[in-house]
Short mmCIF file of C-alpha atoms in Angstrom, two decimals:
data_model
loop_
_atom_site.label_atom_id
_atom_site.label_comp_id
_atom_site.label_asym_id
_atom_site.label_seq_id
_atom_site.Cartn_x
_atom_site.Cartn_y
_atom_site.Cartn_z
CA MET A 1 87.76 130.48 56.70
CA LEU A 2 90.10 127.87 58.14
CA PRO A 3 93.77 127.88 57.19
CA ARG A 4 95.06 125.31 54.72
CA THR A 5 94.90 121.78 56.11
CA LEU A 6 95.91 118.36 54.88
CA PHE A 7 92.41 117.42 53.78
CA ALA A 8 88.92 118.80 53.17
CA PHE A 9 85.90 117.25 54.88
CA ALA A 10 82.59 116.90 53.05
CA ALA A 11 79.75 118.86 54.66
CA LEU A 12 76.57 116.87 55.17
CA ALA A 13 73.15 117.85 56.45
CA CYS A 14 72.46 115.84 59.60
CA GLY A 15 69.89 115.67 62.36
CA ALA A 16 66.19 115.03 62.64
CA ALA A 17 63.26 117.23 63.63
CA PRO A 18 61.47 116.47 66.92
CA ALA A 19 58.17 114.60 66.77
CA PRO A 20 55.04 116.82 66.83
CA ALA A 21 53.09 117.05 70.08
CA GLY A 22 50.68 114.19 70.58
CA VAL A 23 52.54 111.77 68.31
CA ALA A 24 53.55 108.46 69.87
CA ALA A 25 57.18 108.13 70.86
CA PRO A 26 59.32 106.43 68.18
CA GLU A 27 60.74 102.96 68.54
CA PRO A 28 64.02 102.67 70.45
CA PRO A 29 67.00 103.65 68.27
CA PRO A 30 68.79 100.85 66.41
CA LYS A 31 71.83 99.33 68.03
CA PRO A 32 74.94 101.37 67.16
CA LYS A 33 77.25 100.00 64.52
CA LEU A 34 80.13 102.16 65.69
CA VAL A 35 81.13 103.47 69.12
CA VAL A 36 83.53 106.42 69.06
CA LEU A 37 85.56 107.68 72.01
CA ILE A 38 87.03 111.15 71.45
CA ALA A 39 89.62 112.01 74.09
CA VAL A 40 91.02 115.53 73.92
CA ASP A 41 94.30 115.83 75.78
CA GLN A 42 94.11 118.66 78.35
CA LEU A 43 90.53 119.65 77.50
CA ARG A 44 89.42 121.38 80.69
CA GLY A 45 85.74 121.09 81.54
CA ASP A 46 85.02 124.82 81.48
CA TYR A 47 86.37 125.51 77.97
CA ILE A 48 83.34 124.37 75.98
CA PRO A 49 80.72 126.18 78.10
CA ARG A 50 82.86 129.34 78.13
CA TRP A 51 83.26 129.51 74.35
CA SER A 52 80.06 127.67 73.37
CA ALA A 53 78.71 130.60 71.32
CA GLN A 54 81.79 130.34 69.07
CA LEU A 55 81.70 126.55 68.68
CA SER A 56 79.85 125.63 65.49
CA GLY A 57 81.56 122.30 64.78
CA GLY A 58 82.15 119.04 66.63
CA LEU A 59 82.56 120.37 70.17
CA GLY A 60 79.50 122.55 69.64
CA ARG A 61 77.47 119.50 68.63
CA PHE A 62 78.31 117.74 71.87
CA TRP A 63 77.33 120.90 73.80
CA ARG A 64 74.03 121.54 72.02
CA GLU A 65 72.94 118.10 70.82
CA GLY A 66 74.35 115.67 73.40
CA ALA A 67 74.20 114.87 77.09
CA PHE A 68 76.91 117.19 78.43
CA PHE A 69 78.54 117.16 81.87
CA ALA A 70 80.93 120.10 82.31
CA GLU A 71 81.81 118.84 85.79
CA GLY A 72 83.51 115.61 84.78
CA ARG A 73 86.46 114.54 86.90
CA GLN A 74 89.66 112.63 86.50
CA ASP A 75 89.23 112.01 90.20
CA HIS A 76 92.59 110.66 91.29
CA ALA A 77 95.77 112.27 92.65
CA VAL A 78 98.12 112.22 89.63
CA THR A 79 96.44 113.95 86.68
CA GLU A 80 98.75 112.94 83.85
CA THR A 81 98.01 111.69 80.35
CA ALA A 82 98.64 107.98 80.89
CA PRO A 83 96.53 107.44 84.02
CA GLY A 84 93.81 109.68 82.59
CA HIS A 85 93.49 107.65 79.40
CA SER A 86 93.53 104.41 81.36
CA THR A 87 90.27 105.33 83.13
CA MET A 88 88.13 106.16 80.11
CA LEU A 89 87.14 102.76 78.74
CA SER A 90 88.19 100.60 81.69
CA GLY A 91 85.74 102.08 84.17
CA ARG A 92 88.47 101.81 86.82
CA PHE A 93 90.83 104.15 88.64
CA PRO A 94 94.61 104.12 88.01
CA ALA A 95 95.12 102.14 91.24
CA HIS A 96 93.31 99.28 89.49
CA THR A 97 94.61 99.75 85.93
CA ASN A 98 98.20 99.96 87.28
CA ILE A 99 98.86 103.06 85.15
CA ILE A 100 100.03 105.45 87.86
CA THR A 101 102.05 108.12 86.02
CA ASN A 102 103.37 108.72 82.50
CA GLU A 103 106.66 107.11 83.55
CA HIS A 104 104.70 104.13 84.85
CA GLY A 105 102.57 103.98 81.70
CA VAL A 106 103.38 102.56 78.26
CA LEU A 107 107.17 102.89 78.01
CA ASP A 108 108.49 99.47 76.97
CA PRO A 109 111.96 98.97 75.41
CA SER A 110 111.01 95.39 74.56
CA SER A 111 108.36 96.66 72.10
CA PRO A 112 110.20 98.92 69.62
CA LEU A 113 108.39 101.02 67.04
CA LEU A 114 108.05 99.87 63.44
CA GLU A 115 109.62 101.38 60.31
CA LEU A 116 111.53 104.20 62.01
CA LYS A 117 115.27 104.75 61.84
CA ASP A 118 115.25 105.76 65.49
CA ALA A 119 112.69 103.45 67.07
CA GLY A 120 112.96 105.17 70.45
CA LEU A 121 112.13 103.42 73.69
CA GLY A 122 109.15 101.48 72.41
CA ALA A 123 105.66 101.30 73.85
CA SER A 124 103.05 98.75 74.91
CA PRO A 125 100.25 98.20 77.42
CA ARG A 126 102.33 95.60 79.28
CA ARG A 127 101.73 97.31 82.65
CA PHE A 128 97.97 97.59 82.17
CA ARG A 129 95.77 95.39 84.34
CA GLY A 130 92.23 94.26 83.74
CA THR A 131 89.84 94.75 80.85
CA THR A 132 88.21 97.56 78.88
CA LEU A 133 85.01 98.18 76.94
CA TYR A 134 86.51 96.55 73.86
CA ASP A 135 87.18 93.31 75.74
CA TRP A 136 83.51 93.29 76.77
CA MET A 137 82.47 93.98 73.17
CA ARG A 138 84.59 91.07 71.92
CA SER A 139 83.12 88.80 74.59
CA ALA A 140 79.66 89.64 73.24
CA ASP A 141 80.64 89.38 69.56
CA HIS A 142 84.05 88.17 68.45
CA ASP A 143 83.62 89.91 65.08
CA SER A 144 83.80 93.36 66.67
CA ARG A 145 86.69 95.41 65.23
CA VAL A 146 88.70 98.32 66.61
CA LEU A 147 90.94 101.20 65.55
CA ALA A 148 92.78 103.48 67.97
CA VAL A 149 94.65 106.59 66.74
CA SER A 150 96.54 109.33 68.54
CA ARG A 151 99.47 111.68 68.26
CA LYS A 152 100.74 110.11 71.54
CA ASP A 153 101.48 106.44 72.10
CA ARG A 154 99.71 106.38 75.49
CA GLY A 155 96.65 108.11 74.03
CA ALA A 156 96.18 105.34 71.47
CA ILE A 157 97.21 102.41 73.65
CA LEU A 158 95.61 102.78 77.06
CA PRO A 159 91.88 103.12 76.23
CA LEU A 160 92.11 99.60 74.77
CA GLY A 161 94.08 98.01 77.58
CA ARG A 162 96.13 94.99 76.54
CA PHE A 163 94.25 94.12 73.37
CA LYS A 164 96.48 93.63 70.31
CA GLY A 165 94.45 95.43 67.65
CA ASP A 166 94.92 98.21 65.11
CA VAL A 167 96.61 100.84 67.31
CA PHE A 168 98.66 103.64 65.75
CA TRP A 169 100.30 106.89 66.81
CA TYR A 170 102.50 109.63 65.38
CA SER A 171 106.27 109.45 65.74
CA GLY A 172 109.14 110.75 63.65
CA GLY A 173 106.92 112.13 60.88
CA ILE A 174 104.79 109.02 60.32
CA PHE A 175 102.04 107.01 61.96
CA THR A 176 103.42 103.82 63.41
CA THR A 177 102.89 101.15 66.05
CA SER A 178 105.06 98.81 68.10
CA THR A 179 105.97 95.15 67.97
CA TRP A 180 103.40 94.53 70.72
CA TYR A 181 100.77 94.90 67.99
CA ARG A 182 102.56 93.73 64.81
CA SER A 183 105.65 91.62 64.35
CA ASP A 184 107.42 93.33 61.48
CA THR A 185 105.67 95.79 59.12
CA LEU A 186 102.84 98.28 59.14
CA PRO A 187 99.59 97.46 57.30
CA GLY A 188 99.47 98.42 53.64
CA TRP A 189 97.03 101.29 54.12
CA VAL A 190 99.24 102.84 56.81
CA ARG A 191 102.33 102.55 54.61
CA GLU A 192 100.40 104.14 51.75
CA TRP A 193 99.39 107.00 54.02
CA ASN A 194 102.96 107.55 55.23
CA ALA A 195 104.21 107.44 51.62
CA THR A 196 102.16 110.56 50.87
CA GLU A 197 104.62 112.48 53.12
CA PRO A 198 101.97 114.37 55.10
CA VAL A 199 104.53 116.37 57.08
CA LYS A 200 106.02 117.67 53.82
CA LYS A 201 102.56 118.94 52.85
CA LEU A 202 102.18 120.72 56.17
CA ALA A 203 105.68 122.22 56.44
CA GLY A 204 105.43 126.00 56.49
CA TRP A 205 101.81 125.98 57.77
CA VAL A 206 100.86 129.34 59.25
CA TRP A 207 98.80 129.44 62.41
CA ASN A 208 96.43 132.38 62.23
CA PRO A 209 93.36 132.84 64.46
CA VAL A 210 90.18 131.28 63.09
CA LEU A 211 87.94 134.12 64.27
CA GLN A 212 88.52 137.53 62.71
CA GLU A 213 85.71 139.54 64.37
CA PRO A 214 86.93 142.32 66.69
CA GLY A 215 86.76 141.23 70.31
CA ALA A 216 86.40 137.54 69.47
CA TYR A 217 89.36 136.77 71.72
CA PRO A 218 89.37 138.71 75.02
CA GLU A 219 92.80 137.33 75.91
CA PRO A 220 95.84 139.54 75.11
CA ASP A 221 97.87 138.36 72.13
CA SER A 222 101.29 138.93 73.68
CA VAL A 223 102.11 137.86 77.24
CA ALA A 224 105.80 137.76 78.06
CA VAL A 225 105.70 134.55 80.12
CA GLU A 226 104.06 132.50 77.37
CA ASN A 227 106.01 129.94 75.36
CA GLY A 228 109.21 130.66 77.25
CA GLY A 229 109.13 134.25 76.00
CA ARG A 230 109.52 133.21 72.34
CA ASP A 231 107.04 133.52 69.46
CA ILE A 232 104.32 134.91 71.72
CA ALA A 233 102.16 136.73 69.13
CA PHE A 234 100.14 135.60 66.11
CA PRO A 235 100.84 134.46 63.46
CA HIS A 236 102.89 131.40 64.39
CA GLN A 237 104.54 129.56 61.51
CA LEU A 238 105.65 125.95 61.32
CA THR A 239 109.14 125.66 59.90
CA SER A 240 109.38 124.80 56.20
CA ASN A 241 112.25 122.40 56.91
CA VAL A 242 110.58 119.00 56.67
CA ASP A 243 112.87 117.16 59.10
CA ALA A 244 112.51 119.90 61.69
CA ALA A 245 108.77 120.16 61.05
CA ALA A 246 108.33 116.45 61.80
CA ILE A 247 109.70 117.09 65.29
CA VAL A 248 107.83 120.29 66.19
CA LEU A 249 104.58 119.59 64.34
CA PRO A 250 102.85 118.29 67.52
CA ASN A 251 103.05 121.81 68.97
CA TYR A 252 100.70 123.19 66.31
CA PRO A 253 96.89 122.88 66.02
CA VAL A 254 97.11 121.33 62.56
CA THR A 255 98.32 118.08 64.12
CA ASP A 256 94.72 117.40 65.15
CA SER A 257 93.69 117.75 61.50
CA LEU A 258 96.36 115.24 60.52
CA THR A 259 95.29 112.77 63.22
CA LEU A 260 91.63 113.01 62.22
CA ALA A 261 92.44 112.51 58.54
CA PHE A 262 94.51 109.41 59.31
CA ALA A 263 91.72 108.02 61.49
CA LEU A 264 89.14 108.60 58.77
CA ARG A 265 91.33 106.71 56.29
CA GLY A 266 91.50 103.86 58.79
CA VAL A 267 87.72 103.78 59.21
CA GLU A 268 87.36 103.50 55.43
CA ARG A 269 90.03 100.83 54.92
CA LEU A 270 89.04 98.71 57.92
CA ARG A 271 85.36 99.16 57.09
CA LEU A 272 84.47 100.02 60.65
CA GLY A 273 80.73 100.15 61.25
CA GLN A 274 80.06 98.15 58.07
CA GLY A 275 79.73 94.67 59.52
CA LYS A 276 77.14 92.92 61.67
CA ALA A 277 78.94 93.58 64.96
CA THR A 278 79.40 96.89 66.78
CA ASP A 279 82.90 98.28 66.20
CA LEU A 280 84.99 100.74 68.23
CA LEU A 281 86.99 103.81 67.18
CA VAL A 282 89.26 105.54 69.69
CA LEU A 283 90.55 109.02 68.85
CA SER A 284 92.94 110.88 71.14
CA LEU A 285 93.72 114.44 70.00
CA SER A 286 96.79 116.03 71.56
CA SER A 287 97.29 119.55 70.17
CA THR A 288 95.32 121.16 73.01
CA ASP A 289 97.86 119.69 75.43
CA ALA A 290 100.84 121.04 73.52
CA VAL A 291 99.34 124.51 73.10
CA GLY A 292 98.15 124.56 76.70
CA HIS A 293 101.59 123.69 78.03
CA GLY A 294 103.32 126.27 75.86
CA TYR A 295 100.96 129.21 76.16
CA GLY A 296 98.85 128.36 79.20
CA PRO A 297 95.09 128.07 79.72
CA ASP A 298 94.66 131.85 79.92
CA SER A 299 96.13 132.53 76.48
CA ARG A 300 94.62 133.58 73.16
CA GLU A 301 96.47 130.66 71.58
CA LEU A 302 94.65 128.13 73.75
CA HIS A 303 91.30 129.76 73.01
CA ASP A 304 92.01 129.61 69.27
CA GLN A 305 93.24 126.00 69.51
CA VAL A 306 89.83 124.99 70.87
CA ILE A 307 88.15 126.81 67.96
CA HIS A 308 90.40 125.02 65.46
CA LEU A 309 89.64 121.68 67.12
CA ASP A 310 85.90 122.37 67.02
CA ARG A 311 85.95 123.09 63.28
CA TRP A 312 88.10 120.11 62.34
CA LEU A 313 86.14 117.76 64.55
CA GLY A 314 82.91 118.97 62.94
CA GLY A 315 84.28 118.16 59.49
CA PHE A 316 85.43 114.77 60.71
CA LEU A 317 81.97 113.91 62.06
CA ASP A 318 80.34 114.92 58.78
CA SER A 319 82.71 112.64 56.88
CA LEU A 320 82.34 109.80 59.40
CA TRP A 321 78.55 109.97 59.14
CA ALA A 322 78.85 109.66 55.35
CA ILE A 323 80.41 106.23 56.01
CA VAL A 324 78.43 105.13 59.07
CA PRO A 325 75.00 106.78 59.36
CA ARG A 326 74.64 109.18 62.25
CA ASP A 327 71.78 107.19 63.79
CA ARG A 328 74.07 104.14 63.95
CA THR A 329 76.97 105.88 65.73
CA LEU A 330 77.40 106.47 69.46
CA LEU A 331 80.00 109.01 70.56
CA ALA A 332 81.60 109.92 73.88
CA LEU A 333 83.82 112.95 74.53
CA THR A 334 86.17 113.58 77.45
CA GLY A 335 89.65 114.74 78.46
CA ASP A 336 92.54 112.99 80.17
CA HIS A 337 93.16 115.91 82.55
CA GLY A 338 92.81 119.68 82.76
CA ILE A 339 95.47 122.27 83.60
CA VAL A 340 96.14 125.12 86.02
CA SER A 341 97.34 128.63 85.24
CA MET A 342 101.04 129.19 84.73
CA PRO A 343 102.58 130.32 88.07
CA GLU A 344 104.37 133.21 86.36
CA TYR A 345 101.06 134.39 84.90
CA VAL A 346 99.41 134.11 88.31
CA ALA A 347 102.19 136.20 89.88
CA THR A 348 102.65 138.89 87.22
CA VAL A 349 99.11 139.26 85.85
CA LEU A 350 96.86 138.19 88.72
CA GLY A 351 99.15 139.34 91.52
CA ARG A 352 98.85 136.19 93.63
CA LYS A 353 101.58 134.19 95.32
CA SER A 354 102.46 131.09 93.33
CA GLY A 355 105.32 128.77 92.58
CA ARG A 356 106.77 125.54 91.20
CA ILE A 357 107.71 122.59 93.41
CA TRP A 358 109.77 119.56 92.40
CA PHE A 359 111.53 117.00 94.58
CA ASN A 360 114.01 115.35 92.25
CA ASP A 361 116.67 116.33 94.77
CA LEU A 362 115.10 114.05 97.37
CA ALA A 363 114.94 111.21 94.86
CA ALA A 364 118.62 111.77 94.02
CA GLU A 365 119.54 111.65 97.71
CA LEU A 366 117.74 108.34 98.09
CA ASN A 367 119.44 106.89 95.04
CA SER A 368 122.83 107.91 96.41
CA ALA A 369 122.23 106.90 100.01
CA PHE A 370 120.81 103.47 99.24
CA ALA A 371 122.70 102.63 96.05
CA PRO A 372 124.10 99.31 97.39
CA ALA A 373 120.57 98.08 98.11
CA LEU A 374 119.32 99.17 94.69
CA VAL A 375 121.87 97.50 92.42
CA GLY A 376 119.96 96.16 89.45
CA ARG A 377 116.73 97.72 90.69
CA ASP A 378 114.62 100.65 89.63
CA LEU A 379 115.88 103.87 91.16
CA PHE A 380 113.72 106.31 93.07
CA GLY A 381 112.05 109.17 91.23
CA PHE A 382 109.58 111.99 91.77
CA TYR A 383 106.43 112.05 89.64
CA ASP A 384 103.87 114.86 90.16
CA GLY A 385 103.56 114.51 93.92
CA ILE A 386 104.59 110.85 94.18
CA LEU A 387 108.04 109.91 95.50
CA ALA A 388 108.29 106.34 94.27
CA GLY A 389 110.81 103.55 93.87
CA ASP A 390 111.84 100.06 94.90
CA VAL A 391 110.74 100.20 98.51
CA ALA A 392 110.78 96.41 98.74
CA ALA A 393 114.53 96.34 97.98
CA LEU A 394 115.16 98.75 100.85
CA ALA A 395 113.12 96.62 103.22
CA ARG A 396 115.04 93.50 102.19
CA ALA A 397 118.26 95.38 102.88
CA GLY A 398 117.08 96.10 106.42
CA VAL A 399 116.20 99.76 105.87
CA LYS A 400 113.32 101.03 108.02
CA THR A 401 111.18 102.36 105.21
CA ASP A 402 108.53 103.87 107.51
CA SER A 403 111.17 106.06 109.12
CA VAL A 404 112.58 107.08 105.74
CA ALA A 405 109.09 107.94 104.48
CA GLN A 406 108.32 109.96 107.60
CA ALA A 407 111.53 111.98 107.25
CA LEU A 408 110.86 112.66 103.57
CA ALA A 409 107.29 113.73 104.29
CA ALA A 410 108.53 116.17 106.93
CA ARG A 411 110.97 117.76 104.49
CA MET A 412 108.35 118.00 101.77
CA SER A 413 105.78 119.48 104.15
CA ALA A 414 108.21 122.23 105.15
CA THR A 415 108.40 123.47 101.54
CA PRO A 416 106.30 126.59 100.77
CA GLY A 417 103.30 125.65 98.64
CA VAL A 418 103.01 122.05 99.87
CA ARG A 419 99.64 121.58 101.56
CA ARG A 420 99.79 117.98 102.74
CA VAL A 421 101.89 114.81 102.44
CA PHE A 422 100.92 111.19 103.07
CA THR A 423 103.22 108.29 103.77
CA PRO A 424 102.04 104.68 103.37
CA ALA A 425 101.45 104.54 107.12
CA THR A 426 99.49 107.80 107.37
CA LEU A 427 97.46 106.94 104.26
CA LYS A 428 96.50 103.60 105.79
CA ALA A 429 95.40 105.36 108.98
CA ALA A 430 93.43 108.13 107.23
CA PRO A 431 89.62 107.92 107.43
CA ALA A 432 87.80 106.45 104.45
CA SER A 433 86.03 109.79 104.03
CA ASP A 434 89.22 111.89 103.83
CA PRO A 435 89.06 113.48 100.33
CA ASP A 436 92.84 113.68 99.88
CA ALA A 437 93.30 110.10 101.04
CA ILE A 438 90.61 108.98 98.59
CA LEU A 439 92.52 110.52 95.67
CA CYS A 440 95.80 108.89 96.75
CA ARG A 441 94.13 105.50 97.13
CA ARG A 442 92.63 105.84 93.65
CA SER A 443 96.10 106.50 92.18
CA LEU A 444 98.33 104.01 94.01
CA PRO A 445 98.04 100.21 93.57
CA ASP A 446 98.54 98.18 96.71
CA ASP A 447 101.74 96.63 95.35
CA PHE A 448 103.27 99.90 94.08
CA GLY A 449 106.42 101.08 95.86
CA TRP A 450 106.17 104.63 97.16
CA LEU A 451 107.25 106.73 100.14
CA ALA A 452 105.31 110.01 99.87
CA CYS A 453 102.16 111.34 98.16
CA GLY A 454 101.91 115.13 98.27
CA PHE A 455 99.33 117.84 97.58
CA VAL A 456 100.04 121.46 96.60
CA GLN A 457 98.26 124.63 97.64
CA PRO A 458 96.23 126.63 95.08
CA ASP A 459 98.38 128.46 92.47
CA TYR A 460 101.32 126.10 93.06
CA VAL A 461 102.24 123.33 90.61
CA TRP A 462 104.37 120.21 90.55
CA SER A 463 107.03 121.34 88.09
CA PRO A 464 110.77 121.69 87.61
CA ALA A 465 112.07 125.17 86.88
CA ILE A 466 110.74 125.54 83.33
CA THR A 467 108.34 128.27 82.24
CA ILE A 468 105.44 126.27 80.88
CA ALA A 469 101.95 125.58 82.15
CA MET A 470 101.61 122.30 84.02
CA HIS A 471 99.05 119.77 85.20
CA GLY A 472 99.46 116.67 87.34
CA SER A 473 98.15 117.80 90.72
CA ALA A 474 94.81 117.17 92.41
CA HIS A 475 93.76 120.80 91.93
CA PRO A 476 90.15 121.00 90.63
CA ASP A 477 91.32 122.63 87.37
CA ASP A 478 93.69 119.70 86.80
CA GLN A 479 90.93 117.18 87.45
CA ARG A 480 88.06 118.92 85.65
CA VAL A 481 87.21 117.56 82.19
CA PRO A 482 84.02 117.32 80.12
CA VAL A 483 82.11 114.06 79.89
CA ALA A 484 79.59 114.03 77.04
CA PHE A 485 77.58 111.55 74.96
CA LEU A 486 76.04 112.01 71.53
CA GLY A 487 73.82 109.53 69.71
CA SER A 488 70.31 108.43 68.85
CA GLY A 489 68.03 108.27 71.86
CA ILE A 490 70.30 110.45 74.04
CA ALA A 491 68.49 113.60 75.13
CA ALA A 492 70.21 116.91 74.42
CA ARG A 493 70.77 118.44 77.84
CA GLN A 494 73.50 120.06 79.91
CA TYR A 495 73.82 118.56 83.39
CA PRO A 496 75.34 120.22 86.49
CA ASP A 497 76.15 116.86 88.11
CA THR A 498 79.72 115.92 88.97
CA VAL A 499 80.64 112.67 87.24
CA SER A 500 83.79 110.59 86.76
CA THR A 501 85.60 109.49 83.65
CA THR A 502 85.27 105.98 85.08
CA ASP A 503 81.52 106.33 84.40
CA ILE A 504 82.04 106.44 80.62
CA ALA A 505 82.69 102.73 80.02
CA PRO A 506 79.80 101.31 82.06
CA THR A 507 77.44 103.85 80.48
CA LEU A 508 78.55 102.95 76.94
CA ALA A 509 78.29 99.26 77.83
CA VAL A 510 74.61 99.62 78.76
CA LEU A 511 73.90 101.65 75.63
CA ILE A 512 75.28 98.93 73.33
CA GLY A 513 74.07 95.98 75.37
CA VAL A 514 77.33 94.44 76.61
CA ARG A 515 78.39 93.48 80.13
CA PRO A 516 81.65 94.32 81.94
CA THR A 517 83.62 91.20 82.79
CA GLU A 518 84.98 92.53 86.08
CA ARG A 519 84.04 94.83 88.94
CA LEU A 520 84.24 98.53 88.03
CA ASP A 521 84.83 101.74 89.97
CA GLY A 522 82.54 103.74 87.70
CA HIS A 523 78.76 103.68 87.46
CA VAL A 524 76.16 103.85 84.72
CA LEU A 525 74.97 107.45 84.33
CA PRO A 526 71.16 107.29 84.60
CA GLN A 527 70.85 110.67 82.85
CA VAL A 528 72.24 109.00 79.72
CA ALA A 529 71.40 105.30 80.01
CA PRO A 530 68.64 104.50 82.48
CA ARG A 531 69.00 100.81 83.27
CA THR A 532 65.25 100.25 83.12
CA ALA A 533 65.07 101.74 79.62
CA ARG A 534 67.59 99.40 78.00
#
């Protein structure tokens, strides 16, 4: 039985029996009334197949009842949350969405958050370029409505691009939004939700494993390098102090339950799927990312987090289908990135050479050396393999940027664990078929200022000296995410094909009968939506 959560989902009997042999094929399924994107932060592509026998809820439904691609890819160089989310409903790589890293994502001081004492830095899609599936849906039918919900601002914002709709995320103990979307106050239903003090109800929540059968979790319960060496064994308890709980709540699985409950309330109040047009719901669930960073992908905690997510997502789907019939919903599932094993785990448990590499020192040297040329400009920084900054300002000051880039690349390449480094000049000269060059070109817009784009060797990570698991590199485990579709007329099958997250939007567009309004990097997946059949 699941631990106490904020809400209880109604269980409904769903599904239809296959037609008997010899019976004519049924009419094409009705046009969906609701499209749902479920993005699970840090959901690696191998998790669901590995634990499929234990998944009886929402993830299990995608595996057994949907079109499932375990070999999905966030196929660009910087595998962070912001660029990953920007690909899902745009059908384009980060080089074309202009969302290159988390730092170059949604941070926007000019769009502060609403109804918080400490509004933080603010957030908006101001940097985002181009359109998304929802823009195409609105072009086809202006009455189409949308709701996007996440624990993270970038998870809610970026799948919708620049559209100013109902977009909410968790911050400071409540769900909020920024002035990009609303001028002054939150909608009444959101204020009512926040007034119920959900964090107060969850304070003191105890995280126990879902599965109690002996041997259900092959991973050891206590590994010294997990979670910085603190609180490494079950049970894990959320503090009962409400103010403190509001801050650390995102590190616990129950945050996914909270996010799903809030989203369901929004579906009800906004009457998504109840009108004549097709509506869109975007859900980004972030607890897997927090648990994966803290305990690593090889931990019992991560395994149990996926089981929790499966159960809560199953309850959510049951409740959603009580509002919008299952045969009128179309769902897609994916992740914004994967993750690699913690270097300390690789070294102490697996016995392989590993390490962490970070080049903030090089960025600091640049900032110091060229400070006069950078007055009033963005300073240089290092972001998961990318040494970036205001290269144009250096050029205007007479600095030979090619020489600077070449010197930096040489220093980076001499560091143990660095496999390869491009400069703008060497990237331009690289063959079109070079796989590393392809990933860099998919991450870096033509007008983005950068000096070096690096790649690490296996078992090395881009990371400062902190003992947590990390993603962000072009390692296959960082790129690998599931891509799955579930809905009427979609055959239940598991495919071995390698696909891209940029394929999700064009595939959904064909399934609901809308057209992209710009050129895309992704392609329609014929296994899911044969063009000739729609």
